[in-house]
mmCIF file of C-alpha atoms in Angstrom:
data_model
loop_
_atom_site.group_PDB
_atom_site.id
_atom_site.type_symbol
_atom_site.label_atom_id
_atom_site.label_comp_id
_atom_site.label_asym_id
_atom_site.label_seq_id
_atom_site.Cartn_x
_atom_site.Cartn_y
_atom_site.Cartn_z
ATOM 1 C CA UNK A 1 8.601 -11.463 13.004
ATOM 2 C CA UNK A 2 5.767 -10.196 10.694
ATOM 3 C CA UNK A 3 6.454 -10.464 7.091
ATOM 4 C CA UNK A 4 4.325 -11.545 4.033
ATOM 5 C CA UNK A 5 6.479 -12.486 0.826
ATOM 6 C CA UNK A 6 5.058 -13.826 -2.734
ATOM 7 C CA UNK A 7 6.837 -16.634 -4.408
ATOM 8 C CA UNK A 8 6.548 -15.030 -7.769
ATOM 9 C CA UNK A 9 8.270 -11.721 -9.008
ATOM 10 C CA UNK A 10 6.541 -12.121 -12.781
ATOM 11 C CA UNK A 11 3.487 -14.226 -14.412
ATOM 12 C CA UNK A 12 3.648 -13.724 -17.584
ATOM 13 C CA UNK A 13 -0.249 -14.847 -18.926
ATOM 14 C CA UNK A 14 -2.188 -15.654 -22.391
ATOM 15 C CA UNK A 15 -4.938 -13.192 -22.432
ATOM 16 C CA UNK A 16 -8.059 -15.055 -21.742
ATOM 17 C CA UNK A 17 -6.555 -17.764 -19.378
ATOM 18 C CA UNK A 18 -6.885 -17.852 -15.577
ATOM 19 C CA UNK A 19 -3.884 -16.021 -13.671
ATOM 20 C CA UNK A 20 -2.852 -17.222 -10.106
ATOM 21 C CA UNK A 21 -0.841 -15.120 -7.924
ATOM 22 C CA UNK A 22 0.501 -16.460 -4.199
ATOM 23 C CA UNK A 23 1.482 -15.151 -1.236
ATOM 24 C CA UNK A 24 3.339 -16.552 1.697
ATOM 25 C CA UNK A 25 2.880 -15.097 5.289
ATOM 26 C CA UNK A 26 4.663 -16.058 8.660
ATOM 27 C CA UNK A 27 2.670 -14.852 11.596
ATOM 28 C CA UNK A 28 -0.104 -17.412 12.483
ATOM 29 C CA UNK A 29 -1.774 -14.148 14.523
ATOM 30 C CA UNK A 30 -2.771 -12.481 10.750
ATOM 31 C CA UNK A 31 -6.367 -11.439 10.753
ATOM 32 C CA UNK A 32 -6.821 -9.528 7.409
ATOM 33 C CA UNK A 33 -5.721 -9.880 4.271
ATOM 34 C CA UNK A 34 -6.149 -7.070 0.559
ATOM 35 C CA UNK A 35 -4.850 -7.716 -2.758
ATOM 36 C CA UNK A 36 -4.156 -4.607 -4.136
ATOM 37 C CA UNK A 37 -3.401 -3.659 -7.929
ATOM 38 C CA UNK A 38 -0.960 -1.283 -8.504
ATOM 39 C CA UNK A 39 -1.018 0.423 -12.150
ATOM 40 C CA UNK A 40 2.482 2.137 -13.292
ATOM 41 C CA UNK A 41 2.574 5.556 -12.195
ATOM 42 C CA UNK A 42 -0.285 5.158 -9.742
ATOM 43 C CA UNK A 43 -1.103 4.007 -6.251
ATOM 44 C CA UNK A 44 -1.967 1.209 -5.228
ATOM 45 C CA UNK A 45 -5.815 0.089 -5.743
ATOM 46 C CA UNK A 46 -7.966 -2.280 -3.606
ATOM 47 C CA UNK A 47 -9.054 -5.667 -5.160
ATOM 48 C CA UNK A 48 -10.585 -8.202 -2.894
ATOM 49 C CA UNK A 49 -9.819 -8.535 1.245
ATOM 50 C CA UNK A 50 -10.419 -11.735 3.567
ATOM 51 C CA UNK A 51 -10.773 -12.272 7.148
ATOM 52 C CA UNK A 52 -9.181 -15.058 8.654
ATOM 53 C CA UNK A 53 -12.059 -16.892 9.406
ATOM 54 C CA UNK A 54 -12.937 -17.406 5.862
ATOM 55 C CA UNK A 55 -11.162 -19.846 3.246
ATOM 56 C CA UNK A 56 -11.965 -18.521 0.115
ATOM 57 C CA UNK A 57 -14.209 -14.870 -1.406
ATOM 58 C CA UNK A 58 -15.095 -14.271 -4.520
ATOM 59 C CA UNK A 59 -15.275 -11.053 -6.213
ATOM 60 C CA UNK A 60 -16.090 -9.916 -9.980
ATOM 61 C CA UNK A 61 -13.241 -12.040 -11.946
ATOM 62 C CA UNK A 62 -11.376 -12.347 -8.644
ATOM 63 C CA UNK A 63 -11.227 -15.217 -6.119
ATOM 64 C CA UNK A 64 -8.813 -15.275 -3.284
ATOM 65 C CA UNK A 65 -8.494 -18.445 -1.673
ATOM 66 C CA UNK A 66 -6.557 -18.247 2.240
ATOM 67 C CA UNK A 67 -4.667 -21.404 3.363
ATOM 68 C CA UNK A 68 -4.477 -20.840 6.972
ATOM 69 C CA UNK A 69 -2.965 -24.111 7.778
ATOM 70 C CA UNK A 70 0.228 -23.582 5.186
ATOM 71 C CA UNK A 71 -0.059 -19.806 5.907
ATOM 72 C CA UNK A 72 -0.449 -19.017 1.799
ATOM 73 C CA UNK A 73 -3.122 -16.942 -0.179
ATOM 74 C CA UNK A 74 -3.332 -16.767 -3.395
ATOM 75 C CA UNK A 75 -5.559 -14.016 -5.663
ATOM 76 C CA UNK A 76 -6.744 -16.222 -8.768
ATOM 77 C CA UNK A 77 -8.003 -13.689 -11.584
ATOM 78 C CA UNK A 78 -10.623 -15.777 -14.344
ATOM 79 C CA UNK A 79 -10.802 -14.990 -18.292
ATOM 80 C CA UNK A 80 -7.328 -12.495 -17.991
ATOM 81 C CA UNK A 81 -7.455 -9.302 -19.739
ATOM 82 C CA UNK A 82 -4.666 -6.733 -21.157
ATOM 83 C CA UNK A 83 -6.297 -4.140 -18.396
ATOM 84 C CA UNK A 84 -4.583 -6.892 -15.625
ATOM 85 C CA UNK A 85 -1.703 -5.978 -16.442
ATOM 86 C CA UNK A 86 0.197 -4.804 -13.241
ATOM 87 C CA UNK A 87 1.990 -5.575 -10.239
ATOM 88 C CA UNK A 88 -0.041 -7.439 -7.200
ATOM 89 C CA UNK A 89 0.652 -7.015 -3.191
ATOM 90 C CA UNK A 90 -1.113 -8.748 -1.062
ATOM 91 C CA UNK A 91 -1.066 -6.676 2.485
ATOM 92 C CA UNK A 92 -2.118 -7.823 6.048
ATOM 93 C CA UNK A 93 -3.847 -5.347 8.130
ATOM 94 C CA UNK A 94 -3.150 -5.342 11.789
ATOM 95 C CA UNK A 95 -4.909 -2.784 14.424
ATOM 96 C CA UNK A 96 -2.978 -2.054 17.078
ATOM 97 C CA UNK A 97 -3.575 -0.022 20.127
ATOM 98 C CA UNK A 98 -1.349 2.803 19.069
ATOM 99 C CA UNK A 99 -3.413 2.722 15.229
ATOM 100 C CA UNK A 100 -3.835 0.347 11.791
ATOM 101 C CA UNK A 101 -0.892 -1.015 10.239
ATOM 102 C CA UNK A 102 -0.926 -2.239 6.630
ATOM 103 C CA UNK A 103 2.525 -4.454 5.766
ATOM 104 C CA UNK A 104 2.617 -5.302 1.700
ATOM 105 C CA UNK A 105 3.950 -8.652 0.488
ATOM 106 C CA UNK A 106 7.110 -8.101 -2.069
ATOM 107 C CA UNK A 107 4.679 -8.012 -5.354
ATOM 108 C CA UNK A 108 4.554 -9.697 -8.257
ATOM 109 C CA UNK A 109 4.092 -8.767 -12.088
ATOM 110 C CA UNK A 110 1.697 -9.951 -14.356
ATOM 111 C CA UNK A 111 1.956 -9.477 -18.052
ATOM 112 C CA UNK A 112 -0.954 -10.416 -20.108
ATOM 113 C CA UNK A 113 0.264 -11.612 -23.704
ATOM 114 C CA UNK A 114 -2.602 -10.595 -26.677
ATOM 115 C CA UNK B 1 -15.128 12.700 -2.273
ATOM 116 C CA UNK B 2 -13.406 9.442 -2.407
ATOM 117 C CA UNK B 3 -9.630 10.170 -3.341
ATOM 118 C CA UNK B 4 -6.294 10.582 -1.726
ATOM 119 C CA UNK B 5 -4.767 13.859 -3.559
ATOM 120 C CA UNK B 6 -0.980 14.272 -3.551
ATOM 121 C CA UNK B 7 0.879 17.050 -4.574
ATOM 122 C CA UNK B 8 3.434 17.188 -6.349
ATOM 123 C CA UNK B 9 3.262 14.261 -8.781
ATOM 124 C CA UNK B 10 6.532 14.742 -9.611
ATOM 125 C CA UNK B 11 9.609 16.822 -7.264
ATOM 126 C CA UNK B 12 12.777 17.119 -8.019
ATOM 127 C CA UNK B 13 15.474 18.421 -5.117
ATOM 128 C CA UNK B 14 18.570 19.392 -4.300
ATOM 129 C CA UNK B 15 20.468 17.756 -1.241
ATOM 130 C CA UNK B 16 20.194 20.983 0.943
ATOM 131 C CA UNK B 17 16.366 21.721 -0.300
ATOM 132 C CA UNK B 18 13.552 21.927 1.683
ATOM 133 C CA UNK B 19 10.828 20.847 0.335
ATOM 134 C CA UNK B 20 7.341 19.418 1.588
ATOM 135 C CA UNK B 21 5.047 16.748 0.108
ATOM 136 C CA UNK B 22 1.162 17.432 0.366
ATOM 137 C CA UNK B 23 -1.836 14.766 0.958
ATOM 138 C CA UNK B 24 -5.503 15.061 1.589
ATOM 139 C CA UNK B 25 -8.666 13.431 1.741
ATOM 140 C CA UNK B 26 -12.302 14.345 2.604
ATOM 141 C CA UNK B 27 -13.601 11.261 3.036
ATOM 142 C CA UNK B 28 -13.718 11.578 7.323
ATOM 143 C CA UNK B 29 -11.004 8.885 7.708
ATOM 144 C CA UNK B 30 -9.245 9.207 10.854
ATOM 145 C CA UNK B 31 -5.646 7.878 10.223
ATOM 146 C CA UNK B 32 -3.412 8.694 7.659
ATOM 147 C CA UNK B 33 0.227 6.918 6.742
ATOM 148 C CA UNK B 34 2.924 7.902 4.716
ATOM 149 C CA UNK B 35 4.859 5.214 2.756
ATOM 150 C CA UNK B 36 8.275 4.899 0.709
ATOM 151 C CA UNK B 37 8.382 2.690 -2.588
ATOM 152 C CA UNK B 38 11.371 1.933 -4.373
ATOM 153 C CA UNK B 39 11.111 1.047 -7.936
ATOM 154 C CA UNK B 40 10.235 -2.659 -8.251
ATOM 155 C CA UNK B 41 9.366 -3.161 -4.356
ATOM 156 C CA UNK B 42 6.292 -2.921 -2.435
ATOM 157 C CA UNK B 43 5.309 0.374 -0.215
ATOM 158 C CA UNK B 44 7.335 0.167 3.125
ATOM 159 C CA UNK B 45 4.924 1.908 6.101
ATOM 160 C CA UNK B 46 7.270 5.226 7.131
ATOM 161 C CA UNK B 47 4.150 6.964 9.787
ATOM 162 C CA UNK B 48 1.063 6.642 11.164
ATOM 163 C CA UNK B 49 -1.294 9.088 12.177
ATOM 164 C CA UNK B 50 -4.490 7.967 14.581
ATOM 165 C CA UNK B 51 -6.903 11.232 14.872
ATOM 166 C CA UNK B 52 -4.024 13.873 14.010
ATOM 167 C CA UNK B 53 -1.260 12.449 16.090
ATOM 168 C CA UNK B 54 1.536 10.532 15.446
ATOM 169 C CA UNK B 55 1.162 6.869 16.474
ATOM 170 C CA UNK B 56 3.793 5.015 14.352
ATOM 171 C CA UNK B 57 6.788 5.885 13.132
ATOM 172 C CA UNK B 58 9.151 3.121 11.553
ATOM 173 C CA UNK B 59 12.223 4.639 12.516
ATOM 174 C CA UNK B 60 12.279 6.761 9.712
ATOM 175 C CA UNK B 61 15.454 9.069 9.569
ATOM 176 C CA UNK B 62 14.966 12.555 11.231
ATOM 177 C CA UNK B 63 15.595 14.224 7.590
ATOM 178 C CA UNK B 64 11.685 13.326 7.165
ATOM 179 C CA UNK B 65 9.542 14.941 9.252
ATOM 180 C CA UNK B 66 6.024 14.572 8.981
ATOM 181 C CA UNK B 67 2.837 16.796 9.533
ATOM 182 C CA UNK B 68 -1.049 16.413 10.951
ATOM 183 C CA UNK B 69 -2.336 20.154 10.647
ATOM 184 C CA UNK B 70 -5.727 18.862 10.546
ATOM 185 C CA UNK B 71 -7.938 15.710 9.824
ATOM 186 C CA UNK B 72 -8.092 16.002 6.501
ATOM 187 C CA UNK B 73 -3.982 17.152 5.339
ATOM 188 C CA UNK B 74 -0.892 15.207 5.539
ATOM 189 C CA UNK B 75 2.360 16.598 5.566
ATOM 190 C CA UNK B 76 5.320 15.541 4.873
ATOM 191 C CA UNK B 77 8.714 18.056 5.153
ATOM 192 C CA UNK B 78 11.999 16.873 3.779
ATOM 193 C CA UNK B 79 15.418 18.307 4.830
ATOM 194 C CA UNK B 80 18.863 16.985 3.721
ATOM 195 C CA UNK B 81 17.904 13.936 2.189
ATOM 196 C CA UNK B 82 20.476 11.896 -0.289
ATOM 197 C CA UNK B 83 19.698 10.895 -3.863
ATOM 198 C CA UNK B 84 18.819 6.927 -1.799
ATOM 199 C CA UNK B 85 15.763 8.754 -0.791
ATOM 200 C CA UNK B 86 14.642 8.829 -4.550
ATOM 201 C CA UNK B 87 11.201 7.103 -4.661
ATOM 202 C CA UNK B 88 7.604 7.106 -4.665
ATOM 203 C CA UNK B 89 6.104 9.054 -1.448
ATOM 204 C CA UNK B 90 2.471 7.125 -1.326
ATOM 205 C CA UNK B 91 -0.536 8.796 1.018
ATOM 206 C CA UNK B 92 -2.734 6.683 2.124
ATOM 207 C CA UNK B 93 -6.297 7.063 4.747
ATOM 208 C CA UNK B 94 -8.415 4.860 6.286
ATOM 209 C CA UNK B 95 -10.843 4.496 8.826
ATOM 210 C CA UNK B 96 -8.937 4.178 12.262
ATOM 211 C CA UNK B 97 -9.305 0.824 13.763
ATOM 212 C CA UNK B 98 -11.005 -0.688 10.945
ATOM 213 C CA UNK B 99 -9.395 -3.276 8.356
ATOM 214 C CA UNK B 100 -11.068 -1.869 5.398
ATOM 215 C CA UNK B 101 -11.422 1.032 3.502
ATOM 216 C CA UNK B 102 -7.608 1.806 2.911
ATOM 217 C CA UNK B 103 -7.877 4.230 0.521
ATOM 218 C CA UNK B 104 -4.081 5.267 -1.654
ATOM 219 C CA UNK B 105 -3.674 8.512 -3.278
ATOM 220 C CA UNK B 106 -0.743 8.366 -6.707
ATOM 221 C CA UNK B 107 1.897 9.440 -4.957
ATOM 222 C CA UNK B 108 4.642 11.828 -5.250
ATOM 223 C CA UNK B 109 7.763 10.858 -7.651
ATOM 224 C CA UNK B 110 10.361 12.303 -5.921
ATOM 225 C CA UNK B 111 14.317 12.861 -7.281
ATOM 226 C CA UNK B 112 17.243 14.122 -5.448
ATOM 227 C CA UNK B 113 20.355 15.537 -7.068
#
């Protein structure tokens, strides 16, 4: 079935160090990938997407590198600051006939230590 | 405009309440969702709705019933639910048939006593 799972549940991180979240995903069919950020007491907030004809996309402070052959992304965030603190989904996207459909991965913490 | 608005933030309920959650956008996006999260889990998709009609619906129990009045509001009407249906109602809107653009309002806390 479709499912997309991280192998992580909390990173705890030095601020100023590079942070690497991953996510695992079974259907060799996914097309799309997000990371979102999700902030406590708010919804969640887009960070960086990738097709799956691409391997790796940068963003500002964000890279997220897509292993199609292993079926694993992973969202590496450079020079980590107390404002990363949150949890992190990655999501496929999937458009079907009958409309979108966005599945989230199970999410992962990260805690930035001063 | 580029923002999901839910209301309430916060709604607490009784078991035989009815109450209804509230979402809207003006940003033209033609399919809406509604999702569940539990505390310390990721949203689960509940409904889709492609162009004001309801395309996807995740077998969600009949106690949540959920509303297209018009392109740009999102209901959703809640009847009998049980204190497991405690979470945080997220809103989101996107451009229908398009990967990107997602767009998540805050959500609604909601408790039930």
């Amino acid at each position: 079935g479709e499912s997309v799972g991280l192998h992580l549940p909390t990173l705890s991180v030095q601020e100023g160090d590079n942070s690497i979240i991953n996510c695992a995903y079974s259907n060799s069919a996914s097309d799309y990938f997000i990371w979102y950020k999700q902030e406590s007491g708010k919804g969640p907030q887009f960070i960086i997407d990738i097709r799956s004809n691409m391997d790796k996309r940068q963003g500002q402070r964000v890279t997220v590198l897509l292993n199609k052959t292993v079926k694993h992304l992973s969202l590496q965030i450079a020079a980590t600051q107390p404002g990363d603190s949150a949890v992190y989904f990655c999501a496929e996207s999937r458009i079907k006939a009958a409309g979108n459909k966005l599945t989230f991965g199970g999410g992962t913490r990260v805690l930035v230590k001063p | 405009d580029t923002e999901v608005t839910q209301t309430p933030k916060h709604l607490v309920m009784g078991m035989t309440n009815k109450k209804s959650l509230k979402c809207e956008q003006h940003m033209g996006h033609r399919a809406m969702y509604w999702y569940k999260q539990k505390a310390k889990k990721p949203p689960e998709l509940m409904f889709v709705y492609s162009y004001e009609k309801l395309s996807i619906n995740e077998s969600v129990p009949s106690r949540f019933s959920p509303e297209c009045p018009n392109s740009s509001l999102l209901n959703l009407h809640l009847h009998a639910l049980q204190p497991e249906d405690s979470a945080l109602y997220l809103c989101a809107s996107s451009h229908f048939g398009q990967h990107y653009g997602y767009t998540f309002g805050s959500g609604t806390r909601l408790t039930v006593v």
